[in-house]
Amino acid sequence: MYGSENNRDDSERTAFRRAEKKYKLYYDNNASSKNKKKKQPKPVDLTEVLDFRAILECYLRNGALPPGVIVLHDNFTSPVFSLQNRPGFYFIPGALTIEKQCSLIKESLTDFPQPPNRTNHNAIYGPIQDVFGAAKEGKVLVEDNSPIPSSETGADIDNGDCKEWKFATQKEASLRKCKSVSASALLRKLRWSTLGLQFDWSKRNYDMSLPHNKIPEPLCELAKQLAKSALPAGVEFRPEAAIVNYFGLGDTLGGHLDDMEADWSKPIVSLSLGCKAIFLLGGKSREDTPLAMFLRSGDVVLMAGDARECFHGVPRIFTDEENAEIGHLETQLSHEDDLCFLKYIQTSRININIRQVF
């Protein structure tokens, strides 16, 4: 992602890029011989990272707030915070109940990546049914040598030579002697899925011609309620599209703008699930020094108005037991039927961001 800047020294990097580099996961190559088999992450200085959970606890205890942080008194279970120097940015710590977090984690892995919703796998394999279920059963995706009829491929699907891919058992795959990839590998390489109006990453726009399912009504209602903090009284938010991002150990989301929607006065509603992450909120130029803040499971971020013009990204997620801070999810997902979800989320983060397109 950042290969073009690998050989630059810090004086040549933008302020945003320097912050990304500061918090990104790097490994210590000088680990002791005893630990050489297990790579050790290099220590990172987190003293300047804004912690809205700690701010919330302090505010509830004595009403105190750090300089530059403002609290809005809304009808949410948790206060809504904003920043004086980043108008249009709102942070709601712990906005989602544990039950809602677990429900959204399950949907993000089982329902949201299902066709006709698109994922990053579409470009190579076409639409794939139930990657999570296939991974749970230890299946393998194999190439079917019979071409798919053109009426079934659709103009929106680009999967190489238009061969069909199907899940099979390990034994079936070994007998077929064709291209294959394990479902578990596909699950780990799942990077995004799209709900509602489908975003075409190659053209960087919303393609109205692509088939899609509507955003589930409960998720729409949740987004509408959360968006109220970022909107004038009486103005309604219409959830029309959502992108679900999946992060594993070492994954990052580079600094970017979400600028493909028509009305920037309407917020992006961003829900965090799973392992803790660092979020960078910059300014309107990459040269503006970004603020770093922790994002934990259940936190919600809203970006509207001026904040829509601010560069932002995720340079780090924490999957180690000490820093992931997912004990509440481990307790909630401890039932035997939920262990497959627990295993995934113990080393992953999911972000659901909902948008009004028009």
Coordinates of N, CA and C in Angstrom, one line a residue, residues 17-110:
R17 N 1.3 10.6 6.7 CA 2.1 9.4 6.5 C 3.1 9.2 7.7
R18 N 3.6 10.2 8.3 CA 4.5 10.0 9.4 C 3.7 9.4 10.6
A19 N 2.5 9.9 10.8 CA 1.6 9.3 11.8 C 1.3 7.8 11.6
E20 N 1.0 7.5 10.3 CA 0.8 6.1 9.9 C 2.0 5.3 10.3
K21 N 3.1 5.7 9.9 CA 4.4 5.0 10.2 C 4.6 4.8 11.7
K22 N 4.3 5.9 12.4 CA 4.5 5.8 13.9 C 3.7 4.7 14.5
Y23 N 2.5 4.5 14.1 CA 1.6 3.5 14.8 C 1.5 2.2 14.1
K24 N 2.0 2.1 12.9 CA 1.9 0.8 12.2 C 2.6 -0.3 12.9
L25 N 2.1 -1.5 12.7 CA 2.8 -2.7 13.3 C 4.1 -3.0 12.6
Y26 N 5.2 -3.1 13.4 CA 6.5 -3.5 12.9 C 7.0 -4.6 13.9
Y27 N 7.8 -5.4 13.3 CA 8.4 -6.5 14.2 C 9.8 -6.2 14.5
D28 N 10.2 -6.7 15.7 CA 11.6 -6.5 16.1 C 12.5 -7.6 15.5
N29 N 13.4 -7.3 14.7 CA 14.3 -8.3 14.0 C 15.4 -8.7 15.0
N30 N 15.5 -8.0 16.1 CA 16.6 -8.3 17.0 C 16.2 -9.1 18.2
A31 N 15.0 -9.8 18.1 CA 14.5 -10.6 19.2 C 15.5 -11.7 19.6
S32 N 15.5 -12.1 20.9 CA 16.4 -13.1 21.4 C 16.2 -14.4 20.6
S33 N 17.2 -15.2 20.6 CA 17.1 -16.5 19.9 C 16.0 -17.4 20.4
K34 N 15.6 -17.2 21.7 CA 14.6 -18.0 22.3 C 13.2 -17.7 21.7
N35 N 13.1 -16.4 21.2 CA 11.8 -15.9 20.7 C 11.8 -15.8 19.2
K36 N 12.8 -16.3 18.5 CA 12.9 -16.1 17.1 C 11.8 -16.7 16.3
K37 N 11.2 -17.8 16.8 CA 10.1 -18.5 16.1 C 8.8 -17.7 16.2
K38 N 8.7 -16.9 17.3 CA 7.6 -16.0 17.5 C 8.0 -14.6 17.3
K39 N 7.6 -13.9 16.2 CA 8.0 -12.5 16.0 C 7.4 -11.6 17.1
Q40 N 8.2 -10.7 17.5 CA 7.8 -9.8 18.6 C 7.5 -8.4 18.0
P41 N 6.3 -7.9 18.3 CA 6.0 -6.5 17.8 C 6.9 -5.5 18.4
K42 N 7.3 -4.5 17.7 CA 8.1 -3.4 18.2 C 7.2 -2.6 19.1
P43 N 7.7 -2.1 20.3 CA 6.9 -1.3 21.1 C 6.5 0.0 20.4
V44 N 5.3 0.5 20.8 CA 4.8 1.8 20.1 C 4.4 2.7 21.3
D45 N 4.7 4.0 21.1 CA 4.4 5.0 22.1 C 2.9 5.4 21.9
L46 N 2.0 5.1 22.9 CA 0.6 5.4 22.7 C 0.2 6.5 23.6
T47 N 1.1 7.3 24.2 CA 0.8 8.3 25.1 C 0.0 9.4 24.5
E48 N 0.1 9.6 23.2 CA -0.6 10.8 22.6 C -1.9 10.3 21.9
V49 N -2.3 9.1 22.1 CA -3.5 8.6 21.5 C -4.7 9.0 22.4
L50 N -5.7 9.6 21.8 CA -6.9 10.1 22.5 C -7.7 8.9 22.9
D51 N -8.2 8.8 24.2 CA -8.9 7.7 24.7 C -10.3 8.1 25.1
F52 N -11.3 8.0 24.3 CA -12.6 8.5 24.6 C -13.3 7.7 25.7
R53 N -12.9 6.4 25.9 CA -13.4 5.7 27.0 C -13.0 6.3 28.3
A54 N -11.7 6.6 28.4 CA -11.2 7.3 29.6 C -11.8 8.6 29.8
I55 N -12.0 9.4 28.7 CA -12.7 10.7 28.8 C -14.1 10.5 29.3
L56 N -14.8 9.5 28.8 CA -16.2 9.3 29.3 C -16.2 8.9 30.8
E57 N -15.3 8.1 31.2 CA -15.3 7.7 32.6 C -15.0 8.9 33.5
C58 N -14.1 9.8 33.1 CA -13.8 11.0 33.8 C -15.0 11.9 33.8
Y59 N -15.6 12.1 32.7 CA -16.8 13.0 32.6 C -17.9 12.5 33.5
L60 N -18.2 11.2 33.5 CA -19.3 10.7 34.3 C -19.0 10.8 35.8
R61 N -17.7 10.8 36.1 CA -17.3 10.9 37.5 C -17.3 12.3 38.1
N62 N -16.8 13.2 37.3 CA -16.7 14.6 37.9 C -17.0 15.7 36.9
G63 N -17.5 15.3 35.7 CA -17.9 16.4 34.7 C -16.7 17.0 34.0
A64 N -15.5 16.5 34.2 CA -14.3 17.2 33.6 C -14.1 16.6 32.2
L65 N -13.6 17.5 31.3 CA -13.3 17.2 30.0 C -11.9 17.8 29.6
P66 N -11.1 17.1 28.8 CA -9.8 17.6 28.4 C -10.0 18.8 27.4
P67 N -9.0 19.6 27.3 CA -9.1 20.8 26.4 C -9.5 20.3 25.0
G68 N -10.4 21.1 24.3 CA -10.7 20.8 22.9 C -11.8 19.8 22.7
V69 N -12.2 19.1 23.8 CA -13.3 18.1 23.7 C -14.6 18.7 24.2
I70 N -15.7 18.5 23.5 CA -17.0 19.0 23.8 C -17.9 17.8 24.0
V71 N -18.9 17.9 24.9 CA -19.9 16.9 25.1 C -21.3 17.4 24.6
L72 N -22.0 16.6 23.9 CA -23.3 17.0 23.5 C -24.3 16.2 24.3
H73 N -25.3 16.8 24.8 CA -26.3 16.1 25.6 C -27.5 15.6 24.8
D74 N -27.4 14.4 24.3 CA -28.4 13.8 23.5 C -29.1 12.6 24.3
N75 N -30.0 12.0 23.6 CA -30.8 11.0 24.3 C -30.2 9.6 24.1
F76 N -28.9 9.5 23.9 CA -28.2 8.2 23.8 C -27.8 7.7 25.1
T77 N -27.6 6.4 25.2 CA -27.2 5.8 26.5 C -25.8 6.3 26.9
S78 N -25.0 6.7 25.9 CA -23.7 7.2 26.1 C -23.6 8.7 25.6
P79 N -22.9 9.6 26.3 CA -22.7 10.9 25.8 C -22.0 10.9 24.4
V80 N -22.3 12.0 23.6 CA -21.7 12.1 22.3 C -20.6 13.2 22.4
F81 N -19.4 12.9 22.0 CA -18.3 13.9 22.1 C -18.0 14.4 20.8
S82 N -17.5 15.7 20.7 CA -17.0 16.3 19.5 C -15.7 17.0 19.8
L83 N -15.1 17.5 18.7 CA -13.8 18.1 18.9 C -13.9 19.6 18.3
Q84 N -13.3 20.5 19.1 CA -13.4 21.9 18.7 C -12.8 22.2 17.4
N85 N -11.6 21.5 17.1 CA -10.9 21.8 15.9 C -11.2 20.8 14.8
R86 N -12.2 20.0 14.9 CA -12.7 19.1 13.8 C -14.2 19.2 13.8
P87 N -14.8 20.3 13.4 CA -16.3 20.4 13.3 C -16.8 19.3 12.4
G88 N -17.9 18.7 12.8 CA -18.6 17.7 12.0 C -18.1 16.3 12.4
F89 N -17.2 16.2 13.4 CA -16.7 14.8 13.8 C -17.4 14.6 15.2
Y90 N -17.9 13.4 15.3 CA -18.6 13.0 16.6 C -18.1 11.6 17.0
F91 N -17.9 11.4 18.3 CA -17.5 10.1 18.8 C -18.5 9.7 19.9
I92 N -19.0 8.4 19.8 CA -19.9 7.9 20.8 C -19.3 6.6 21.4
P93 N -18.6 6.7 22.5 CA -18.0 5.5 23.0 C -19.0 4.5 23.6
G94 N -18.8 3.3 23.3 CA -19.7 2.2 23.8 C -21.2 2.4 23.4
A95 N -21.4 2.9 22.2 CA -22.8 3.2 21.8 C -23.6 1.9 21.5
L96 N -22.9 0.8 21.2 CA -23.6 -0.4 20.8 C -23.6 -1.4 22.0
T97 N -24.7 -2.0 22.3 CA -24.7 -3.0 23.4 C -23.9 -4.2 23.0
I98 N -23.6 -5.0 24.0 CA -22.8 -6.3 23.7 C -23.6 -7.2 22.7
E99 N -24.9 -7.2 23.0 CA -25.8 -8.1 22.2 C -25.8 -7.6 20.7
K100 N -25.9 -6.3 20.5 CA -25.9 -5.7 19.2 C -24.5 -6.0 18.5
Q101 N -23.4 -5.8 19.2 CA -22.1 -6.1 18.7 C -22.0 -7.5 18.1
C102 N -22.4 -8.5 19.0 CA -22.3 -9.9 18.6 C -23.2 -10.2 17.4
S103 N -24.4 -9.6 17.4 CA -25.3 -9.8 16.3 C -24.7 -9.3 14.9
L104 N -24.1 -8.1 15.0 CA -23.5 -7.5 13.8 C -22.3 -8.2 13.3
I105 N -21.5 -8.8 14.3 CA -20.4 -9.6 13.9 C -20.8 -10.8 13.1
K106 N -21.9 -11.5 13.6 CA -22.4 -12.7 12.9 C -22.9 -12.3 11.6
E107 N -23.7 -11.2 11.5 CA -24.2 -10.9 10.2 C -23.1 -10.5 9.2
S108 N -22.1 -9.8 9.7 CA -21.0 -9.4 8.8 C -20.2 -10.6 8.2
L109 N -20.3 -11.7 8.9 CA -19.6 -12.9 8.4 C -20.5 -13.8 7.6
T110 N -21.7 -13.8 7.9 CA -22.6 -14.8 7.3 C -23.6 -14.2 6.2

